[in-house]
Structure formats: structure tokens, C-alpha cells
Amino acid sequence: MIKILIHGINGKMGQEVLKQLDFYDNCLLLSGFDKEITNKYNVPVYTNFNDIVEKPDVIIDFSIPSATISMLSYAKENHIPVVIATTGFSEEENKKILEYSKDLPIFKS
């Protein structure tokens, strides 16, 4: 079972990722992360990385560039691979992602 944290769970694309998980028996939504807690999910949603209790197997990121960069620090500290589906990164942000990818499995679309 692949335990997933959706980073940007409240957004349109985060909601689409959530819907798609229903089609996979080997995937489990473990938790979410966003700037607001809405209490509309059956899993915890966090607004602070220091509060996350559960350790996911992977983070699926569909947020905004600045939030992605902040999330990478948490992922690196906890050795969690990341799938980045966020777009619109600056050249500097892309360089930061490349730096993190030296220590962390990152798939960026």
C-alpha cells in the first residue's frame, strides 16, 4: 500500500488527485497539506510541516511554486520522495529543485 500526502489538497488539482486515488487499491490517502484546514476529509490536513505525525511514502505536490519549495525541506529531512505537478517555477526555484533532487527522489512534470 502506497501512503500518500497530497500537498495542495484543497485546490482544484489537489481535489482531482484525491478523486483519482479511488481507482487504485494500492494507494491510500494518508494526509493532506494546505494553507487552510477545511475538515472535509477523512484524514488529517496540516498547515505546518512540524505538525505532521504520519509519514507518507510519497508526497504528490499540486500547490504553488513557493509552497513547493517550502515542502522540499520537509521531504528531504524525512527522506520522502516527491512528485511535483506544480508549474510556473522561476529559474531560481528550478535550481533549488535540482539541488534537492541530488539528495531526494523527485519526479517533476
Short mmCIF file of N, CA, C and O in Angstrom, two decimals:
data_model
loop_
_atom_site.label_atom_id
_atom_site.label_comp_id
_atom_site.label_asym_id
_atom_site.label_seq_id
_atom_site.Cartn_x
_atom_site.Cartn_y
_atom_site.Cartn_z
N MET A 1 0.84 -1.18 0.00
CA MET A 1 0.00 0.00 0.00
C MET A 1 0.89 1.25 0.00
O MET A 1 1.76 1.39 0.86
N ILE A 2 0.66 2.14 -0.93
CA ILE A 2 1.42 3.38 -1.03
C ILE A 2 0.67 4.46 -0.26
O ILE A 2 -0.46 4.82 -0.61
N LYS A 3 1.31 4.99 0.78
CA LYS A 3 0.69 6.02 1.62
C LYS A 3 1.07 7.40 1.06
O LYS A 3 2.25 7.71 0.92
N ILE A 4 0.05 8.20 0.77
CA ILE A 4 0.24 9.46 0.04
C ILE A 4 -0.18 10.66 0.87
O ILE A 4 -1.23 10.64 1.53
N LEU A 5 0.63 11.71 0.79
CA LEU A 5 0.26 13.03 1.30
C LEU A 5 0.06 13.91 0.08
O LEU A 5 0.95 13.98 -0.78
N ILE A 6 -1.10 14.55 -0.03
CA ILE A 6 -1.35 15.49 -1.13
C ILE A 6 -1.05 16.90 -0.62
O ILE A 6 -1.71 17.40 0.29
N HIS A 7 -0.05 17.51 -1.22
CA HIS A 7 0.34 18.88 -0.89
C HIS A 7 -0.43 19.81 -1.82
O HIS A 7 -0.23 19.77 -3.03
N GLY A 8 -1.35 20.59 -1.25
CA GLY A 8 -2.27 21.41 -2.04
C GLY A 8 -3.61 20.72 -2.19
O GLY A 8 -4.30 20.86 -3.19
N ILE A 9 -4.01 19.98 -1.17
CA ILE A 9 -5.21 19.14 -1.23
C ILE A 9 -6.50 19.93 -1.44
O ILE A 9 -7.45 19.43 -2.03
N ASN A 10 -6.55 21.19 -1.01
CA ASN A 10 -7.78 21.97 -1.15
C ASN A 10 -7.96 22.58 -2.54
O ASN A 10 -9.06 23.02 -2.87
N GLY A 11 -6.94 22.60 -3.33
CA GLY A 11 -7.02 23.21 -4.66
C GLY A 11 -7.72 22.32 -5.67
O GLY A 11 -7.99 21.14 -5.41
N LYS A 12 -8.02 22.88 -6.83
CA LYS A 12 -8.72 22.13 -7.88
C LYS A 12 -7.97 20.86 -8.27
O LYS A 12 -8.55 19.78 -8.37
N MET A 13 -6.68 20.98 -8.51
CA MET A 13 -5.93 19.82 -8.93
C MET A 13 -5.68 18.86 -7.77
O MET A 13 -5.66 17.64 -7.97
N GLY A 14 -5.51 19.37 -6.59
CA GLY A 14 -5.41 18.50 -5.42
C GLY A 14 -6.66 17.66 -5.25
O GLY A 14 -6.59 16.47 -4.92
N GLN A 15 -7.81 18.26 -5.51
CA GLN A 15 -9.08 17.54 -5.45
C GLN A 15 -9.15 16.46 -6.52
O GLN A 15 -9.69 15.37 -6.30
N GLU A 16 -8.60 16.74 -7.70
CA GLU A 16 -8.58 15.75 -8.78
C GLU A 16 -7.68 14.57 -8.42
O GLU A 16 -8.04 13.42 -8.68
N VAL A 17 -6.54 14.86 -7.83
CA VAL A 17 -5.66 13.77 -7.38
C VAL A 17 -6.40 12.91 -6.37
O VAL A 17 -6.38 11.68 -6.44
N LEU A 18 -7.07 13.55 -5.44
CA LEU A 18 -7.85 12.84 -4.43
C LEU A 18 -8.88 11.92 -5.07
O LEU A 18 -9.01 10.75 -4.70
N LYS A 19 -9.61 12.42 -6.06
CA LYS A 19 -10.62 11.60 -6.76
C LYS A 19 -9.98 10.41 -7.45
O LYS A 19 -10.53 9.31 -7.45
N GLN A 20 -8.82 10.61 -8.05
CA GLN A 20 -8.16 9.53 -8.78
C GLN A 20 -7.69 8.41 -7.86
O GLN A 20 -7.60 7.25 -8.29
N LEU A 21 -7.40 8.73 -6.62
CA LEU A 21 -6.94 7.69 -5.69
C LEU A 21 -8.00 6.60 -5.48
O LEU A 21 -7.66 5.47 -5.15
N ASP A 22 -9.26 6.93 -5.70
CA ASP A 22 -10.34 5.94 -5.56
C ASP A 22 -10.20 4.79 -6.55
O ASP A 22 -10.74 3.72 -6.34
N PHE A 23 -9.49 5.01 -7.63
CA PHE A 23 -9.35 3.99 -8.67
C PHE A 23 -8.18 3.04 -8.43
O PHE A 23 -7.95 2.13 -9.22
N TYR A 24 -7.42 3.26 -7.37
CA TYR A 24 -6.23 2.46 -7.11
C TYR A 24 -6.30 1.80 -5.74
O TYR A 24 -6.27 2.48 -4.72
N ASP A 25 -6.39 0.48 -5.75
CA ASP A 25 -6.47 -0.27 -4.49
C ASP A 25 -5.17 -0.25 -3.71
O ASP A 25 -5.16 -0.51 -2.51
N ASN A 26 -4.07 0.06 -4.39
CA ASN A 26 -2.77 0.03 -3.72
C ASN A 26 -2.33 1.41 -3.22
O ASN A 26 -1.19 1.57 -2.80
N CYS A 27 -3.23 2.39 -3.26
CA CYS A 27 -2.91 3.74 -2.79
C CYS A 27 -3.84 4.14 -1.65
O CYS A 27 -5.04 3.86 -1.69
N LEU A 28 -3.28 4.81 -0.68
CA LEU A 28 -4.04 5.25 0.49
C LEU A 28 -3.72 6.71 0.76
O LEU A 28 -2.54 7.06 0.90
N LEU A 29 -4.74 7.55 0.84
CA LEU A 29 -4.52 8.94 1.24
C LEU A 29 -4.25 8.94 2.73
O LEU A 29 -5.12 8.60 3.53
N LEU A 30 -3.05 9.29 3.09
CA LEU A 30 -2.64 9.30 4.49
C LEU A 30 -2.94 10.63 5.15
O LEU A 30 -3.41 10.69 6.29
N SER A 31 -2.68 11.73 4.41
CA SER A 31 -2.92 13.06 4.95
C SER A 31 -2.84 14.08 3.82
O SER A 31 -2.47 13.75 2.69
N GLY A 32 -3.17 15.30 4.16
CA GLY A 32 -3.10 16.40 3.21
C GLY A 32 -2.38 17.58 3.84
O GLY A 32 -2.16 17.62 5.06
N PHE A 33 -2.04 18.53 2.98
CA PHE A 33 -1.39 19.75 3.45
C PHE A 33 -1.90 20.90 2.61
O PHE A 33 -2.02 20.78 1.38
N ASP A 34 -2.24 21.99 3.26
CA ASP A 34 -2.68 23.18 2.54
C ASP A 34 -2.59 24.38 3.48
O ASP A 34 -2.25 24.21 4.65
N LYS A 35 -2.92 25.55 2.96
CA LYS A 35 -2.81 26.75 3.79
C LYS A 35 -3.97 26.89 4.77
O LYS A 35 -3.89 27.67 5.71
N GLU A 36 -5.05 26.14 4.53
CA GLU A 36 -6.20 26.16 5.43
C GLU A 36 -6.69 24.75 5.72
O GLU A 36 -6.62 23.87 4.86
N ILE A 37 -7.20 24.54 6.92
CA ILE A 37 -7.80 23.26 7.28
C ILE A 37 -9.30 23.39 7.09
O ILE A 37 -9.93 24.29 7.65
N THR A 38 -9.87 22.50 6.28
CA THR A 38 -11.30 22.59 5.98
C THR A 38 -12.14 21.54 6.69
O THR A 38 -13.36 21.66 6.72
N ASN A 39 -11.51 20.51 7.24
CA ASN A 39 -12.23 19.43 7.94
C ASN A 39 -13.22 18.70 7.04
O ASN A 39 -14.21 18.17 7.52
N LYS A 40 -12.98 18.66 5.74
CA LYS A 40 -13.90 17.95 4.86
C LYS A 40 -13.33 16.62 4.37
O LYS A 40 -13.89 15.99 3.50
N TYR A 41 -12.24 16.18 4.95
CA TYR A 41 -11.62 14.92 4.56
C TYR A 41 -11.63 13.95 5.73
O TYR A 41 -11.79 14.35 6.87
N ASN A 42 -11.46 12.68 5.41
CA ASN A 42 -11.41 11.65 6.46
C ASN A 42 -9.99 11.41 6.96
O ASN A 42 -9.74 10.42 7.63
N VAL A 43 -9.10 12.30 6.60
CA VAL A 43 -7.70 12.21 7.03
C VAL A 43 -7.27 13.58 7.56
O VAL A 43 -7.89 14.59 7.25
N PRO A 44 -6.20 13.61 8.33
CA PRO A 44 -5.72 14.91 8.82
C PRO A 44 -5.20 15.78 7.67
O PRO A 44 -4.61 15.28 6.72
N VAL A 45 -5.45 17.07 7.80
CA VAL A 45 -4.88 18.06 6.88
C VAL A 45 -4.09 19.03 7.75
O VAL A 45 -4.58 19.52 8.75
N TYR A 46 -2.86 19.28 7.32
CA TYR A 46 -1.95 20.10 8.10
C TYR A 46 -1.66 21.43 7.40
O TYR A 46 -1.74 21.53 6.18
N THR A 47 -1.32 22.41 8.22
CA THR A 47 -0.89 23.72 7.71
C THR A 47 0.55 24.02 8.12
O THR A 47 1.09 25.05 7.73
N ASN A 48 1.13 23.12 8.90
CA ASN A 48 2.50 23.29 9.37
C ASN A 48 3.21 21.94 9.27
O ASN A 48 2.72 20.95 9.82
N PHE A 49 4.33 21.91 8.59
CA PHE A 49 5.05 20.64 8.41
C PHE A 49 5.51 20.04 9.73
O PHE A 49 5.61 18.82 9.85
N ASN A 50 5.77 20.86 10.72
CA ASN A 50 6.20 20.35 12.03
C ASN A 50 5.10 19.57 12.75
O ASN A 50 5.39 18.83 13.69
N ASP A 51 3.85 19.74 12.33
CA ASP A 51 2.73 19.06 12.98
C ASP A 51 2.43 17.69 12.39
O ASP A 51 1.65 16.93 12.97
N ILE A 52 3.01 17.36 11.26
CA ILE A 52 2.69 16.10 10.58
C ILE A 52 3.17 14.92 11.43
O ILE A 52 4.34 14.84 11.79
N VAL A 53 2.24 14.02 11.72
CA VAL A 53 2.53 12.85 12.54
C VAL A 53 2.82 11.63 11.66
O VAL A 53 3.77 10.90 11.89
N GLU A 54 1.97 11.41 10.67
CA GLU A 54 2.09 10.26 9.80
C GLU A 54 3.23 10.46 8.80
O GLU A 54 3.44 11.57 8.34
N LYS A 55 3.93 9.39 8.47
CA LYS A 55 4.99 9.51 7.47
C LYS A 55 4.51 8.87 6.16
O LYS A 55 4.36 7.66 6.06
N PRO A 56 4.31 9.70 5.14
CA PRO A 56 3.88 9.15 3.86
C PRO A 56 5.03 8.48 3.12
O PRO A 56 6.20 8.72 3.41
N ASP A 57 4.66 7.64 2.16
CA ASP A 57 5.66 7.03 1.27
C ASP A 57 6.04 7.98 0.15
O ASP A 57 7.14 7.89 -0.40
N VAL A 58 5.12 8.88 -0.19
CA VAL A 58 5.36 9.84 -1.27
C VAL A 58 4.48 11.08 -1.04
O VAL A 58 3.40 10.99 -0.46
N ILE A 59 4.98 12.22 -1.50
CA ILE A 59 4.20 13.46 -1.49
C ILE A 59 3.87 13.79 -2.93
O ILE A 59 4.77 13.85 -3.79
N ILE A 60 2.59 14.01 -3.20
CA ILE A 60 2.17 14.50 -4.52
C ILE A 60 1.89 15.98 -4.35
O ILE A 60 1.01 16.37 -3.58
N ASP A 61 2.65 16.78 -5.05
CA ASP A 61 2.59 18.24 -4.91
C ASP A 61 1.83 18.87 -6.07
O ASP A 61 2.25 18.78 -7.21
N PHE A 62 0.72 19.50 -5.75
CA PHE A 62 -0.05 20.29 -6.71
C PHE A 62 -0.43 21.58 -5.99
O PHE A 62 -1.57 21.79 -5.61
N SER A 63 0.56 22.42 -5.78
CA SER A 63 0.34 23.63 -5.00
C SER A 63 0.75 24.86 -5.81
O SER A 63 0.34 25.00 -6.95
N ILE A 64 1.54 25.71 -5.20
CA ILE A 64 2.11 26.87 -5.89
C ILE A 64 3.62 26.82 -5.69
O ILE A 64 4.10 26.20 -4.74
N PRO A 65 4.39 27.45 -6.58
CA PRO A 65 5.85 27.32 -6.51
C PRO A 65 6.46 27.61 -5.14
O PRO A 65 7.30 26.84 -4.66
N SER A 66 6.06 28.68 -4.48
CA SER A 66 6.67 28.99 -3.18
C SER A 66 6.36 27.91 -2.14
O SER A 66 7.20 27.58 -1.30
N ALA A 67 5.17 27.34 -2.20
CA ALA A 67 4.80 26.27 -1.26
C ALA A 67 5.59 25.00 -1.56
O ALA A 67 5.99 24.28 -0.64
N THR A 68 5.81 24.73 -2.83
CA THR A 68 6.60 23.56 -3.21
C THR A 68 8.00 23.64 -2.63
O THR A 68 8.49 22.67 -2.05
N ILE A 69 8.62 24.79 -2.77
CA ILE A 69 9.98 24.96 -2.27
C ILE A 69 10.02 24.75 -0.76
O ILE A 69 10.92 24.08 -0.23
N SER A 70 9.02 25.26 -0.04
CA SER A 70 8.95 25.06 1.41
C SER A 70 8.78 23.58 1.76
O SER A 70 9.38 23.10 2.73
N MET A 71 7.99 22.87 0.99
CA MET A 71 7.72 21.46 1.24
C MET A 71 8.96 20.61 1.05
O MET A 71 9.16 19.59 1.73
N LEU A 72 9.83 20.99 0.12
CA LEU A 72 11.01 20.18 -0.18
C LEU A 72 11.93 20.01 1.02
O LEU A 72 12.55 18.95 1.19
N SER A 73 12.00 21.00 1.86
CA SER A 73 12.81 20.89 3.07
C SER A 73 12.29 19.77 3.98
O SER A 73 13.05 18.94 4.47
N TYR A 74 10.97 19.74 4.17
CA TYR A 74 10.34 18.68 4.97
C TYR A 74 10.59 17.32 4.33
O TYR A 74 10.95 16.36 5.03
N ALA A 75 10.41 17.22 3.02
CA ALA A 75 10.60 15.96 2.33
C ALA A 75 12.04 15.46 2.49
O ALA A 75 12.27 14.27 2.74
N LYS A 76 12.99 16.36 2.35
CA LYS A 76 14.40 15.97 2.47
C LYS A 76 14.71 15.49 3.88
O LYS A 76 15.35 14.45 4.06
N GLU A 77 14.26 16.22 4.88
CA GLU A 77 14.52 15.85 6.27
C GLU A 77 13.95 14.48 6.62
O GLU A 77 14.50 13.77 7.45
N ASN A 78 12.85 14.11 5.97
CA ASN A 78 12.16 12.87 6.29
C ASN A 78 12.35 11.79 5.23
O ASN A 78 11.72 10.74 5.29
N HIS A 79 13.19 12.07 4.23
CA HIS A 79 13.51 11.09 3.18
C HIS A 79 12.25 10.60 2.47
O HIS A 79 12.06 9.39 2.30
N ILE A 80 11.42 11.55 2.02
CA ILE A 80 10.17 11.21 1.35
C ILE A 80 10.26 11.64 -0.11
O ILE A 80 10.44 12.82 -0.40
N PRO A 81 10.11 10.70 -1.04
CA PRO A 81 10.11 11.06 -2.46
C PRO A 81 8.95 12.00 -2.79
O PRO A 81 7.91 11.99 -2.12
N VAL A 82 9.13 12.79 -3.84
CA VAL A 82 8.14 13.81 -4.21
C VAL A 82 7.82 13.74 -5.69
O VAL A 82 8.72 13.58 -6.52
N VAL A 83 6.54 13.86 -6.00
CA VAL A 83 6.07 14.05 -7.37
C VAL A 83 5.59 15.49 -7.46
O VAL A 83 4.64 15.87 -6.77
N ILE A 84 6.26 16.30 -8.27
CA ILE A 84 5.90 17.72 -8.39
C ILE A 84 5.08 17.92 -9.66
O ILE A 84 5.59 17.71 -10.77
N ALA A 85 3.84 18.32 -9.48
CA ALA A 85 2.96 18.62 -10.61
C ALA A 85 2.67 20.11 -10.69
O ALA A 85 1.96 20.56 -11.59
N THR A 86 3.19 20.85 -9.75
CA THR A 86 3.06 22.31 -9.75
C THR A 86 3.85 22.87 -10.93
O THR A 86 4.87 22.32 -11.32
N THR A 87 3.38 23.96 -11.50
CA THR A 87 4.07 24.60 -12.63
C THR A 87 4.34 26.07 -12.29
O THR A 87 3.90 26.57 -11.27
N GLY A 88 5.07 26.73 -13.17
CA GLY A 88 5.29 28.17 -13.02
C GLY A 88 6.51 28.53 -12.19
O GLY A 88 6.58 29.65 -11.65
N PHE A 89 7.46 27.63 -12.08
CA PHE A 89 8.65 27.91 -11.28
C PHE A 89 9.56 28.90 -11.98
O PHE A 89 9.72 28.88 -13.20
N SER A 90 10.18 29.75 -11.18
CA SER A 90 11.19 30.66 -11.70
C SER A 90 12.48 29.87 -11.94
O SER A 90 12.61 28.72 -11.49
N GLU A 91 13.43 30.49 -12.60
CA GLU A 91 14.72 29.84 -12.83
C GLU A 91 15.40 29.50 -11.50
O GLU A 91 15.96 28.42 -11.34
N GLU A 92 15.31 30.42 -10.56
CA GLU A 92 15.91 30.20 -9.23
C GLU A 92 15.23 29.02 -8.52
O GLU A 92 15.90 28.19 -7.90
N GLU A 93 13.91 28.95 -8.59
CA GLU A 93 13.18 27.85 -7.94
C GLU A 93 13.53 26.51 -8.61
O GLU A 93 13.70 25.50 -7.92
N ASN A 94 13.66 26.51 -9.93
CA ASN A 94 14.07 25.28 -10.61
C ASN A 94 15.45 24.83 -10.17
O ASN A 94 15.71 23.64 -10.03
N LYS A 95 16.34 25.78 -9.94
CA LYS A 95 17.68 25.44 -9.46
C LYS A 95 17.61 24.81 -8.06
O LYS A 95 18.33 23.86 -7.76
N LYS A 96 16.73 25.36 -7.20
CA LYS A 96 16.56 24.79 -5.86
C LYS A 96 16.03 23.36 -5.94
O LYS A 96 16.48 22.48 -5.21
N ILE A 97 15.06 23.14 -6.83
CA ILE A 97 14.52 21.79 -7.00
C ILE A 97 15.63 20.83 -7.46
O ILE A 97 15.75 19.71 -6.96
N LEU A 98 16.44 21.28 -8.39
CA LEU A 98 17.55 20.47 -8.87
C LEU A 98 18.52 20.14 -7.73
O LEU A 98 19.00 19.00 -7.61
N GLU A 99 18.79 21.10 -6.87
CA GLU A 99 19.67 20.87 -5.72
C GLU A 99 19.07 19.80 -4.79
O GLU A 99 19.77 18.90 -4.34
N TYR A 100 17.76 19.93 -4.49
CA TYR A 100 17.10 18.95 -3.63
C TYR A 100 17.12 17.56 -4.27
O TYR A 100 17.22 16.56 -3.57
N SER A 101 17.05 17.51 -5.59
CA SER A 101 16.99 16.22 -6.28
C SER A 101 18.30 15.44 -6.16
O SER A 101 18.33 14.24 -6.46
N LYS A 102 19.35 16.07 -5.73
CA LYS A 102 20.62 15.36 -5.50
C LYS A 102 20.55 14.46 -4.27
O LYS A 102 21.30 13.49 -4.17
N ASP A 103 19.65 14.77 -3.35
CA ASP A 103 19.51 14.01 -2.10
C ASP A 103 18.15 13.34 -1.95
O ASP A 103 17.94 12.62 -0.98
N LEU A 104 17.26 13.58 -2.88
CA LEU A 104 15.87 13.18 -2.71
C LEU A 104 15.28 12.76 -4.05
O LEU A 104 15.45 13.49 -5.04
N PRO A 105 14.60 11.61 -4.12
CA PRO A 105 13.94 11.26 -5.39
C PRO A 105 12.82 12.26 -5.69
O PRO A 105 11.89 12.42 -4.91
N ILE A 106 12.95 12.94 -6.82
CA ILE A 106 11.95 13.92 -7.24
C ILE A 106 11.58 13.63 -8.68
O ILE A 106 12.45 13.51 -9.55
N PHE A 107 10.29 13.54 -8.94
CA PHE A 107 9.79 13.49 -10.31
C PHE A 107 9.08 14.79 -10.55
O PHE A 107 8.17 15.16 -9.82
N LYS A 108 9.50 15.53 -11.56
CA LYS A 108 8.88 16.82 -11.88
C LYS A 108 8.35 16.75 -13.29
O LYS A 108 9.08 16.45 -14.22
N SER A 109 7.06 17.04 -13.41
CA SER A 109 6.45 17.00 -14.75
C SER A 109 6.66 18.30 -15.48
O SER A 109 7.07 19.29 -14.95
#
